[in-house]
mmCIF file of C-alpha atoms in Angstrom:
data_model
loop_
_atom_site.group_PDB
_atom_site.id
_atom_site.type_symbol
_atom_site.label_atom_id
_atom_site.label_comp_id
_atom_site.label_asym_id
_atom_site.label_seq_id
_atom_site.Cartn_x
_atom_site.Cartn_y
_atom_site.Cartn_z
ATOM 1 C CA MET A 20 89.509 51.969 -25.138
ATOM 2 C CA GLY A 21 90.591 49.162 -27.576
ATOM 3 C CA PRO A 22 88.551 46.246 -28.578
ATOM 4 C CA ILE A 23 90.875 43.944 -26.696
ATOM 5 C CA ALA A 24 90.300 45.794 -23.535
ATOM 6 C CA GLY A 25 86.441 45.856 -23.994
ATOM 7 C CA LEU A 26 86.261 42.184 -24.604
ATOM 8 C CA LYS A 27 88.085 41.578 -21.495
ATOM 9 C CA LYS A 28 85.757 43.706 -19.575
ATOM 10 C CA GLU A 29 82.948 41.755 -21.002
ATOM 11 C CA GLN A 30 84.354 38.418 -20.066
ATOM 12 C CA VAL A 31 84.841 39.481 -16.667
ATOM 13 C CA LEU A 32 81.101 40.698 -15.985
ATOM 14 C CA THR A 33 79.812 37.357 -17.546
ATOM 15 C CA GLY A 34 82.053 35.318 -15.178
ATOM 16 C CA LEU A 35 80.715 37.577 -12.262
ATOM 17 C CA VAL A 36 77.186 36.749 -13.427
ATOM 18 C CA ILE A 37 77.691 33.032 -13.726
ATOM 19 C CA THR A 38 79.497 33.076 -10.248
ATOM 20 C CA LEU A 39 76.626 34.663 -8.534
ATOM 21 C CA VAL A 40 73.990 32.307 -10.299
ATOM 22 C CA VAL A 41 76.033 29.138 -9.182
ATOM 23 C CA ALA A 42 76.237 30.478 -5.580
ATOM 24 C CA GLY A 43 72.537 30.996 -5.395
ATOM 25 C CA LEU A 44 72.030 27.672 -6.697
ATOM 26 C CA ALA A 45 74.303 26.216 -4.179
ATOM 27 C CA VAL A 46 71.956 27.813 -1.494
ATOM 28 C CA LEU A 47 68.499 27.191 -2.908
ATOM 29 C CA ILE A 48 69.097 23.479 -3.921
ATOM 30 C CA PRO A 49 69.822 21.881 -0.601
ATOM 31 C CA THR A 50 66.711 23.708 1.005
ATOM 32 C CA ALA A 51 64.436 22.553 -1.850
ATOM 33 C CA VAL A 52 65.931 19.109 -1.778
ATOM 34 C CA GLN A 53 65.377 19.008 2.145
ATOM 35 C CA ARG A 54 61.725 20.249 1.631
ATOM 36 C CA LEU A 55 60.812 17.645 -0.995
ATOM 37 C CA ALA A 56 62.312 14.815 1.235
ATOM 38 C CA GLN A 57 59.867 15.781 4.010
ATOM 39 C CA PRO A 58 56.356 14.239 4.088
ATOM 40 C CA VAL A 59 53.628 16.562 3.524
ATOM 41 C CA ALA A 60 50.658 16.025 5.752
ATOM 42 C CA THR A 61 47.366 14.948 3.871
ATOM 43 C CA PRO A 62 44.709 17.699 4.714
ATOM 44 C CA ALA A 63 42.061 15.950 7.079
ATOM 45 C CA PRO A 64 38.739 15.954 5.053
ATOM 46 C CA THR A 65 35.970 17.901 6.386
ATOM 47 C CA PRO A 66 33.596 15.541 8.181
ATOM 48 C CA SER A 67 29.884 15.661 6.738
ATOM 49 C CA PRO A 68 27.193 15.609 9.096
ATOM 50 C CA THR A 69 25.625 12.446 9.927
ATOM 51 C CA ALA A 70 21.963 12.153 9.319
ATOM 52 C CA PRO A 71 20.089 11.234 12.308
ATOM 53 C CA PRO A 72 18.147 7.635 12.315
ATOM 54 C CA SER A 73 14.658 7.900 10.946
ATOM 55 C CA ALA A 74 11.905 7.538 13.404
ATOM 56 C CA VAL A 75 10.366 3.887 13.690
ATOM 57 C CA LEU A 76 6.718 5.540 12.967
ATOM 58 C CA LEU A 77 5.840 8.699 11.243
ATOM 59 C CA PRO A 78 3.126 10.678 13.464
ATOM 60 C CA GLU A 79 0.427 9.723 10.981
ATOM 61 C CA GLU A 80 1.267 6.125 11.195
ATOM 62 C CA LEU A 81 1.229 6.058 15.048
ATOM 63 C CA GLU A 82 -2.156 7.983 15.116
ATOM 64 C CA ARG A 83 -3.652 5.609 12.599
ATOM 65 C CA ASP A 84 -2.425 2.516 14.857
ATOM 66 C CA LEU A 85 -3.443 3.858 18.060
ATOM 67 C CA ALA A 86 -6.935 4.046 16.673
ATOM 68 C CA GLY A 87 -7.147 0.365 16.688
ATOM 69 C CA VAL A 88 -5.402 -0.412 20.162
ATOM 70 C CA MET A 89 -7.732 -0.777 22.891
ATOM 71 C CA ILE A 90 -8.208 -2.194 26.549
ATOM 72 C CA ILE A 91 -9.327 -5.591 27.371
ATOM 73 C CA VAL A 92 -10.382 -6.486 30.899
ATOM 74 C CA ASN A 93 -10.764 -9.836 32.370
ATOM 75 C CA ASP A 94 -11.860 -10.917 36.072
ATOM 76 C CA HIS A 95 -8.885 -9.403 37.842
ATOM 77 C CA THR A 96 -6.611 -7.473 35.633
ATOM 78 C CA PHE A 97 -6.414 -5.733 32.184
ATOM 79 C CA GLY A 98 -4.088 -5.844 28.987
ATOM 80 C CA THR A 99 -4.332 -4.814 25.550
ATOM 81 C CA ALA A 100 -5.815 -5.839 22.334
ATOM 82 C CA PHE A 101 -5.663 -4.429 18.782
ATOM 83 C CA LEU A 102 -8.048 -4.591 15.887
ATOM 84 C CA VAL A 103 -7.201 -6.625 12.873
ATOM 85 C CA ASP A 104 -10.141 -6.578 10.374
ATOM 86 C CA ALA A 105 -13.281 -4.655 9.892
ATOM 87 C CA GLN A 106 -15.754 -6.823 11.545
ATOM 88 C CA GLY A 107 -14.547 -6.050 14.962
ATOM 89 C CA ASP A 108 -11.831 -8.971 15.545
ATOM 90 C CA PHE A 109 -8.999 -8.259 17.920
ATOM 91 C CA LEU A 110 -5.883 -10.305 18.622
ATOM 92 C CA THR A 111 -4.267 -10.391 22.244
ATOM 93 C CA ALA A 112 -2.504 -12.580 24.503
ATOM 94 C CA SER A 113 -4.382 -16.005 25.535
ATOM 95 C CA SER A 114 -3.413 -15.455 29.073
ATOM 96 C CA LEU A 115 -5.888 -12.431 29.207
ATOM 97 C CA VAL A 116 -8.570 -14.752 27.763
ATOM 98 C CA ASP A 117 -8.203 -18.337 28.704
ATOM 99 C CA GLY A 118 -9.828 -19.456 32.052
ATOM 100 C CA THR A 119 -11.398 -16.079 32.582
ATOM 101 C CA GLN A 120 -15.196 -15.907 33.547
ATOM 102 C CA SER A 121 -15.859 -12.368 32.189
ATOM 103 C CA LEU A 122 -14.446 -9.982 29.760
ATOM 104 C CA ARG A 123 -15.111 -6.468 28.424
ATOM 105 C CA LEU A 124 -13.212 -4.230 25.867
ATOM 106 C CA ILE A 125 -12.696 -0.450 26.571
ATOM 107 C CA ASP A 126 -12.366 1.543 23.415
ATOM 108 C CA ASN A 127 -10.529 4.907 23.163
ATOM 109 C CA THR A 128 -13.533 6.888 24.087
ATOM 110 C CA GLY A 129 -13.946 5.052 27.430
ATOM 111 C CA GLY A 130 -16.744 3.155 26.011
ATOM 112 C CA THR A 131 -17.574 -0.625 27.051
ATOM 113 C CA HIS A 132 -18.304 -3.267 24.674
ATOM 114 C CA PRO A 133 -19.226 -6.808 25.308
ATOM 115 C CA VAL A 134 -16.626 -9.474 24.211
ATOM 116 C CA ARG A 135 -17.154 -12.727 22.091
ATOM 117 C CA VAL A 136 -14.309 -15.086 22.287
ATOM 118 C CA ILE A 137 -13.453 -16.545 19.113
ATOM 119 C CA GLY A 138 -10.525 -18.703 19.432
ATOM 120 C CA ILE A 139 -7.517 -19.513 21.941
ATOM 121 C CA ASP A 140 -4.296 -20.847 21.046
ATOM 122 C CA THR A 141 -2.418 -21.483 24.320
ATOM 123 C CA THR A 142 0.401 -23.199 22.487
ATOM 124 C CA LEU A 143 1.240 -20.011 20.559
ATOM 125 C CA GLY A 144 -0.132 -17.671 23.339
ATOM 126 C CA LEU A 145 -2.586 -15.855 21.244
ATOM 127 C CA ALA A 146 -6.398 -15.313 21.403
ATOM 128 C CA GLN A 147 -8.950 -13.686 19.110
ATOM 129 C CA ILE A 148 -11.907 -11.843 20.267
ATOM 130 C CA ARG A 149 -14.692 -9.884 18.523
ATOM 131 C CA ALA A 150 -16.300 -6.779 19.926
ATOM 132 C CA THR A 151 -16.600 -3.527 17.845
ATOM 133 C CA ASN A 152 -15.456 -2.499 14.359
ATOM 134 C CA ASP A 153 -14.574 1.016 15.649
ATOM 135 C CA GLY A 154 -11.118 2.042 14.984
ATOM 136 C CA THR A 155 -8.735 1.066 12.270
ATOM 137 C CA PRO A 156 -7.331 -2.363 11.534
ATOM 138 C CA LEU A 157 -3.461 -2.605 12.012
ATOM 139 C CA PRO A 158 -1.558 -3.766 8.867
ATOM 140 C CA PHE A 159 0.812 -6.754 9.263
ATOM 141 C CA GLY A 160 4.485 -6.931 8.519
ATOM 142 C CA ASP A 161 7.050 -9.613 7.994
ATOM 143 C CA PRO A 162 9.292 -10.211 11.105
ATOM 144 C CA ALA A 163 11.977 -11.904 9.126
ATOM 145 C CA THR A 164 12.865 -8.479 7.838
ATOM 146 C CA LEU A 165 13.786 -7.365 11.410
ATOM 147 C CA GLN A 166 17.666 -7.397 12.197
ATOM 148 C CA LEU A 167 19.195 -7.626 15.601
ATOM 149 C CA ASP A 168 19.400 -4.032 17.381
ATOM 150 C CA ASP A 169 16.512 -2.901 15.113
ATOM 151 C CA PRO A 170 14.162 -0.427 16.753
ATOM 152 C CA VAL A 171 10.444 -1.168 17.153
ATOM 153 C CA VAL A 172 7.352 0.286 19.134
ATOM 154 C CA LEU A 173 5.142 -1.269 21.726
ATOM 155 C CA LEU A 174 1.619 0.101 21.441
ATOM 156 C CA ALA A 175 -1.070 0.455 24.037
ATOM 157 C CA SER A 176 -4.421 2.168 24.311
ATOM 158 C CA PRO A 177 -4.146 5.936 24.526
ATOM 159 C CA LYS A 178 -7.043 5.881 26.931
ATOM 160 C CA VAL A 179 -4.982 4.253 29.623
ATOM 161 C CA ALA A 180 -3.476 6.814 32.003
ATOM 162 C CA ASN A 181 -1.108 4.605 33.467
ATOM 163 C CA LEU A 182 0.667 3.160 30.546
ATOM 164 C CA ARG A 183 2.574 4.816 27.802
ATOM 165 C CA SER A 184 0.690 4.662 24.287
ATOM 166 C CA SER A 185 3.950 4.012 22.459
ATOM 167 C CA THR A 186 6.853 2.410 24.378
ATOM 168 C CA PRO A 187 10.236 2.117 22.346
ATOM 169 C CA ALA A 188 11.924 -1.167 22.158
ATOM 170 C CA VAL A 189 14.975 -2.928 20.577
ATOM 171 C CA LEU A 190 15.162 -6.533 19.234
ATOM 172 C CA THR A 191 17.728 -8.502 20.868
ATOM 173 C CA GLN A 192 16.902 -11.872 19.509
ATOM 174 C CA ARG A 193 14.744 -13.251 16.923
ATOM 175 C CA SER A 194 13.578 -16.790 15.940
ATOM 176 C CA THR A 195 10.794 -18.351 14.057
ATOM 177 C CA VAL A 196 8.770 -18.520 17.226
ATOM 178 C CA GLN A 197 9.801 -15.685 19.207
ATOM 179 C CA LEU A 198 10.902 -12.070 19.457
ATOM 180 C CA THR A 199 12.982 -10.898 22.368
ATOM 181 C CA LEU A 200 12.862 -7.438 23.094
ATOM 182 C CA ARG A 201 14.597 -4.922 25.367
ATOM 183 C CA VAL A 202 11.714 -2.857 26.472
ATOM 184 C CA ASN A 203 10.243 -1.185 29.513
ATOM 185 C CA ASP A 204 6.971 -3.110 29.599
ATOM 186 C CA LEU A 205 4.378 -3.146 32.189
ATOM 187 C CA PRO A 206 1.736 -5.992 32.778
ATOM 188 C CA GLY A 207 -1.057 -3.832 30.958
ATOM 189 C CA ASN A 208 1.123 -4.003 27.829
ATOM 190 C CA ILE A 209 0.601 -7.850 27.539
ATOM 191 C CA GLY A 210 -1.410 -8.341 24.377
ATOM 192 C CA GLY A 211 -0.194 -5.353 22.843
ATOM 193 C CA PRO A 212 1.199 -5.005 19.094
ATOM 194 C CA VAL A 213 4.977 -4.679 18.590
ATOM 195 C CA VAL A 214 5.217 -2.387 15.303
ATOM 196 C CA GLY A 215 8.080 -1.670 13.128
ATOM 197 C CA PRO A 216 8.612 0.657 10.085
ATOM 198 C CA GLY A 217 5.293 1.595 8.238
ATOM 199 C CA GLY A 218 3.280 1.003 11.518
ATOM 200 C CA LYS A 219 3.038 -2.569 10.623
ATOM 201 C CA VAL A 220 2.539 -5.184 13.411
ATOM 202 C CA MET A 221 5.652 -7.470 13.625
ATOM 203 C CA GLY A 222 4.502 -9.438 16.817
ATOM 204 C CA ILE A 223 2.168 -9.599 19.788
ATOM 205 C CA LEU A 224 3.498 -9.096 23.539
ATOM 206 C CA SER A 225 2.778 -12.430 25.038
ATOM 207 C CA VAL A 226 4.775 -12.259 28.078
ATOM 208 C CA THR A 227 6.970 -9.454 29.532
ATOM 209 C CA GLY A 228 9.906 -8.805 27.114
ATOM 210 C CA LYS A 229 8.626 -11.677 24.518
ATOM 211 C CA ALA A 230 6.578 -11.340 21.519
ATOM 212 C CA VAL A 231 4.890 -13.972 19.216
ATOM 213 C CA PRO A 232 5.721 -13.252 15.590
ATOM 214 C CA ILE A 233 2.725 -12.175 13.695
ATOM 215 C CA ASN A 234 3.011 -14.320 10.719
ATOM 216 C CA LEU A 235 2.268 -17.175 13.155
ATOM 217 C CA ALA A 236 -1.092 -15.758 13.777
ATOM 218 C CA SER A 237 -2.160 -16.256 10.287
ATOM 219 C CA SER A 238 -3.420 -19.905 10.404
ATOM 220 C CA ASP A 239 -5.260 -19.223 13.600
ATOM 221 C CA ILE A 240 -7.174 -16.292 12.088
ATOM 222 C CA ALA A 241 -7.660 -18.259 8.952
ATOM 223 C CA GLN A 242 -9.158 -21.211 11.110
ATOM 224 C CA TRP A 243 -11.286 -18.973 13.178
ATOM 225 C CA HIS A 244 -12.731 -16.884 10.271
ATOM 226 C CA GLY A 245 -16.471 -16.864 10.269
ATOM 227 C CA GLN A 246 -16.853 -18.435 13.941
ATOM 228 C CA GLY A 247 -19.590 -17.065 16.058
ATOM 229 C CA GLY A 248 -17.780 -17.260 19.284
ATOM 230 C CA THR A 249 -18.947 -17.308 22.781
ATOM 231 C CA VAL A 250 -20.373 -14.000 24.465
ATOM 232 C CA MET A 251 -18.677 -13.317 27.832
ATOM 233 C CA PRO A 252 -20.397 -11.534 30.956
ATOM 234 C CA LEU A 253 -18.976 -8.095 31.527
ATOM 235 C CA ALA A 254 -15.804 -7.959 33.784
ATOM 236 C CA PRO A 255 -15.462 -5.345 36.412
ATOM 237 C CA ILE A 256 -12.971 -2.534 36.003
ATOM 238 C CA PRO A 257 -10.069 -3.267 38.234
ATOM 239 C CA GLY A 258 -8.577 -0.583 40.445
ATOM 240 C CA THR A 259 -5.146 -0.834 38.650
ATOM 241 C CA LEU A 260 -6.794 0.646 35.485
ATOM 242 C CA VAL A 261 -6.718 4.253 35.370
ATOM 243 C CA LEU A 262 -8.666 5.673 32.292
ATOM 244 C CA ARG A 263 -7.826 9.254 30.934
ATOM 245 C CA GLY A 264 -10.791 11.612 31.190
ATOM 246 C CA SER A 265 -12.513 9.498 33.654
ATOM 247 C CA ASP A 266 -12.545 11.989 36.499
ATOM 248 C CA THR A 267 -15.659 13.881 37.540
ATOM 249 C CA THR A 268 -17.375 15.075 34.297
ATOM 250 C CA SER A 269 -18.685 18.233 35.771
ATOM 251 C CA THR A 270 -17.396 20.910 38.101
ATOM 252 C CA PRO A 271 -18.911 20.440 41.598
ATOM 253 C CA THR A 272 -21.177 23.381 42.550
ATOM 254 C CA GLY A 273 -20.660 24.367 46.249
ATOM 255 C CA GLY A 274 -18.615 21.289 46.946
ATOM 256 C CA LEU A 275 -20.979 18.939 45.430
ATOM 257 C CA SER A 276 -19.264 15.608 44.159
ATOM 258 C CA ILE A 277 -19.712 11.817 43.995
ATOM 259 C CA GLN A 278 -16.736 9.945 45.289
ATOM 260 C CA SER A 279 -17.699 6.494 45.746
ATOM 261 C CA VAL A 280 -20.507 3.826 44.848
ATOM 262 C CA SER A 281 -21.371 0.731 46.651
ATOM 263 C CA PRO A 282 -21.832 -2.073 45.371
ATOM 264 C CA THR A 283 -20.562 -1.172 42.020
ATOM 265 C CA ARG A 284 -22.238 -4.045 40.366
ATOM 266 C CA ALA A 285 -26.229 -4.975 40.317
ATOM 267 C CA SER A 286 -27.496 -8.137 38.902
ATOM 268 C CA ALA A 287 -30.198 -7.246 36.047
ATOM 269 C CA ALA A 288 -32.423 -10.160 37.681
ATOM 270 C CA GLN A 289 -33.258 -8.287 40.762
ATOM 271 C CA ASP A 290 -33.831 -4.726 42.431
ATOM 272 C CA THR A 291 -30.418 -3.558 44.232
ATOM 273 C CA LEU A 292 -30.253 -1.066 46.819
ATOM 274 C CA ILE A 293 -26.827 0.900 46.372
ATOM 275 C CA THR A 294 -25.034 3.667 48.544
ATOM 276 C CA VAL A 295 -23.880 6.787 46.761
ATOM 277 C CA GLN A 296 -21.044 8.830 48.875
ATOM 278 C CA GLY A 297 -19.549 12.115 48.122
ATOM 279 C CA SER A 298 -20.017 15.556 49.566
ATOM 280 C CA GLY A 299 -22.660 18.505 49.337
ATOM 281 C CA PHE A 300 -25.700 16.572 49.033
ATOM 282 C CA THR A 301 -28.872 18.217 49.995
ATOM 283 C CA ALA A 302 -32.510 17.325 50.381
ATOM 284 C CA GLY A 303 -35.258 18.710 48.124
ATOM 285 C CA ALA A 304 -37.923 18.042 45.529
ATOM 286 C CA MET A 305 -35.270 17.848 42.701
ATOM 287 C CA LEU A 306 -33.196 15.077 44.375
ATOM 288 C CA ARG A 307 -32.754 12.485 41.433
ATOM 289 C CA VAL A 308 -30.125 9.836 40.660
ATOM 290 C CA HIS A 309 -29.875 9.054 36.887
ATOM 291 C CA PHE A 310 -27.902 6.211 35.376
ATOM 292 C CA VAL A 311 -26.271 7.268 31.844
ATOM 293 C CA ALA A 312 -25.535 4.316 29.582
ATOM 294 C CA LEU A 313 -22.197 4.224 28.056
ATOM 295 C CA ALA A 314 -22.151 1.395 25.693
ATOM 296 C CA SER A 315 -24.859 2.417 23.762
ATOM 297 C CA PRO A 316 -27.560 5.335 23.294
ATOM 298 C CA ASN A 317 -30.182 3.080 24.883
ATOM 299 C CA GLY A 318 -30.642 1.833 28.509
ATOM 300 C CA GLU A 319 -30.570 5.077 30.424
ATOM 301 C CA PHE A 320 -32.897 5.093 33.527
ATOM 302 C CA ASP A 321 -33.728 6.601 36.859
ATOM 303 C CA GLY A 322 -32.867 5.147 40.069
ATOM 304 C CA LEU A 323 -35.997 4.606 42.618
ATOM 305 C CA ALA A 324 -36.676 6.116 45.743
ATOM 306 C CA ALA A 325 -33.489 8.213 46.154
ATOM 307 C CA THR A 326 -33.185 9.050 50.037
ATOM 308 C CA LEU A 327 -30.668 11.409 51.755
ATOM 309 C CA VAL A 328 -29.155 9.916 54.670
ATOM 310 C CA ASN A 329 -26.782 12.974 55.411
ATOM 311 C CA ALA A 330 -24.560 15.645 53.467
ATOM 312 C CA SER A 331 -22.354 12.856 52.230
ATOM 313 C CA THR A 332 -24.379 9.625 51.934
ATOM 314 C CA LEU A 333 -27.799 8.912 49.862
ATOM 315 C CA THR A 334 -29.249 5.634 48.930
ATOM 316 C CA VAL A 335 -31.095 4.618 45.645
ATOM 317 C CA LYS A 336 -32.611 1.407 44.354
ATOM 318 C CA VAL A 337 -31.532 0.086 40.898
ATOM 319 C CA PRO A 338 -34.645 -1.691 39.370
ATOM 320 C CA ALA A 339 -34.393 -5.128 37.861
ATOM 321 C CA GLY A 340 -34.250 -5.384 34.157
ATOM 322 C CA ARG A 341 -31.882 -2.878 33.238
ATOM 323 C CA VAL A 342 -29.489 -3.280 30.371
ATOM 324 C CA VAL A 343 -26.176 -5.142 31.027
ATOM 325 C CA GLN A 344 -23.761 -2.506 30.566
ATOM 326 C CA ASP A 345 -21.734 0.282 32.263
ATOM 327 C CA TYR A 346 -23.390 3.436 33.423
ATOM 328 C CA VAL A 347 -22.084 6.810 34.711
ATOM 329 C CA ILE A 348 -24.125 8.103 37.664
ATOM 330 C CA GLN A 349 -25.570 11.518 37.417
ATOM 331 C CA LEU A 350 -26.716 13.165 40.460
ATOM 332 C CA THR A 351 -29.095 16.213 40.451
ATOM 333 C CA ASN A 352 -28.970 17.440 44.103
ATOM 334 C CA GLY A 353 -32.073 18.771 46.041
ATOM 335 C CA ASP A 354 -31.267 22.174 45.110
ATOM 336 C CA GLY A 355 -31.136 21.621 41.418
ATOM 337 C CA SER A 356 -27.271 21.495 41.117
ATOM 338 C CA VAL A 357 -25.850 18.648 39.187
ATOM 339 C CA THR A 358 -22.675 16.441 39.176
ATOM 340 C CA SER A 359 -21.595 13.186 37.536
ATOM 341 C CA SER A 360 -19.175 10.255 38.464
ATOM 342 C CA ARG A 361 -16.766 8.715 36.507
ATOM 343 C CA THR A 362 -17.453 4.967 35.072
ATOM 344 C CA ALA A 363 -18.564 3.516 38.240
ATOM 345 C CA PHE A 364 -21.450 1.263 38.017
ATOM 346 C CA THR A 365 -22.074 -1.867 36.081
ATOM 347 C CA ILE A 366 -25.288 -4.047 35.262
ATOM 348 C CA THR A 367 -24.430 -7.718 35.026
ATOM 349 C CA PRO A 368 -26.518 -10.501 33.833
#
C-alpha cells in the first residue's frame, strides 16, 4: 500500500474518533447542565441532644435547708418557720403569731420548744420568734435575680406527714414587695421559705401563692436583734397536724394499746385527774402510768393512784408542780407488758 493510501486511512480513523467524541459530548453535556441547574438539598444537621434543666436544689442543699425548717403551732392551727441565725431566731408569717395566746415550735425530731415572740411586722406580713438553735440557718439570696417562669421550691418541715417537705413552684410575677407563685400550697405551708438555686431563701410565704421578698426582712431583723422577746404559753397540738413517727412507739403485746387521753392538757398549778383509753388493760401490782418528757431530759414523773376501770379505761392523777412541756404517756400494764402513746399530753402554766 502506497503512502497516499496510508495517509487517507489515518485521516478516516481520526475523523471517526472525533465524530464519536462529539456525539458523546452531545449526549453528556445536556444531562450535566440539567443536573447542575437542579437545586441540591442541604443535608439536615444531626440534632444534638438538649441537656435537661438543672434541678433547683442539689440533694445536699435540700437536706441542709430542711434541717432548719420546723413547725410553728398557735392557738388553733399550725404553719412553718425557718431558722435564720445560730441563736435560735426563726422567721415566719405574722398571721401565725399576731393575736395568738399560745405558741410552740416542733423540731424535726418531734420535740417541743417554748417560743419567744421577738417582733411582728404586720405591714410586711413577717414575724420573728426565738426557740432553739438546733438545725442549720438557711442562707439568704437576692430575689432580684429571679426571672419570670423561674423554678423555685417551697419548703416545709419533714416531720409533718400531711405536707410535702419540698413543693415545686414557678415565679409568675415579681415586684419589690411581692413574689407571686404558681404552686400547690396548703395552709400549713404559710410562713415557709421559698428557696432558689443554691438553697438560698428568696421569700417567705405570707398567704397562699404570695411571698414576701427576703431582702425586705433585713431591716426588721436588724431592728429586732438582741431583743429578749416575750415567752408564750405552749399551744395545744391541733388535730390537723399529723407528725411522722408519732404513732404508738411500741408494738402492743396481746392487744395492749393507748388510743386517747382526756383531757389532753393539765395546769401545773393543780392536781388533775385524767382518763386513759385503749385496749388490753389488766389489773395488777405492776400497773403504772409514767409521763416521759419530750422537750428536755428533766421532768419525767409517775402519775398517782392509777386505777383500772375496765379493760379499755383507766384513770390516773397528774400531780401539781410538773414541768410545763409535752409528754408521752408510757403505760406498764398489770401483767408487766408496756406500751406508749404518741405525743398526747401537755402540762400548761
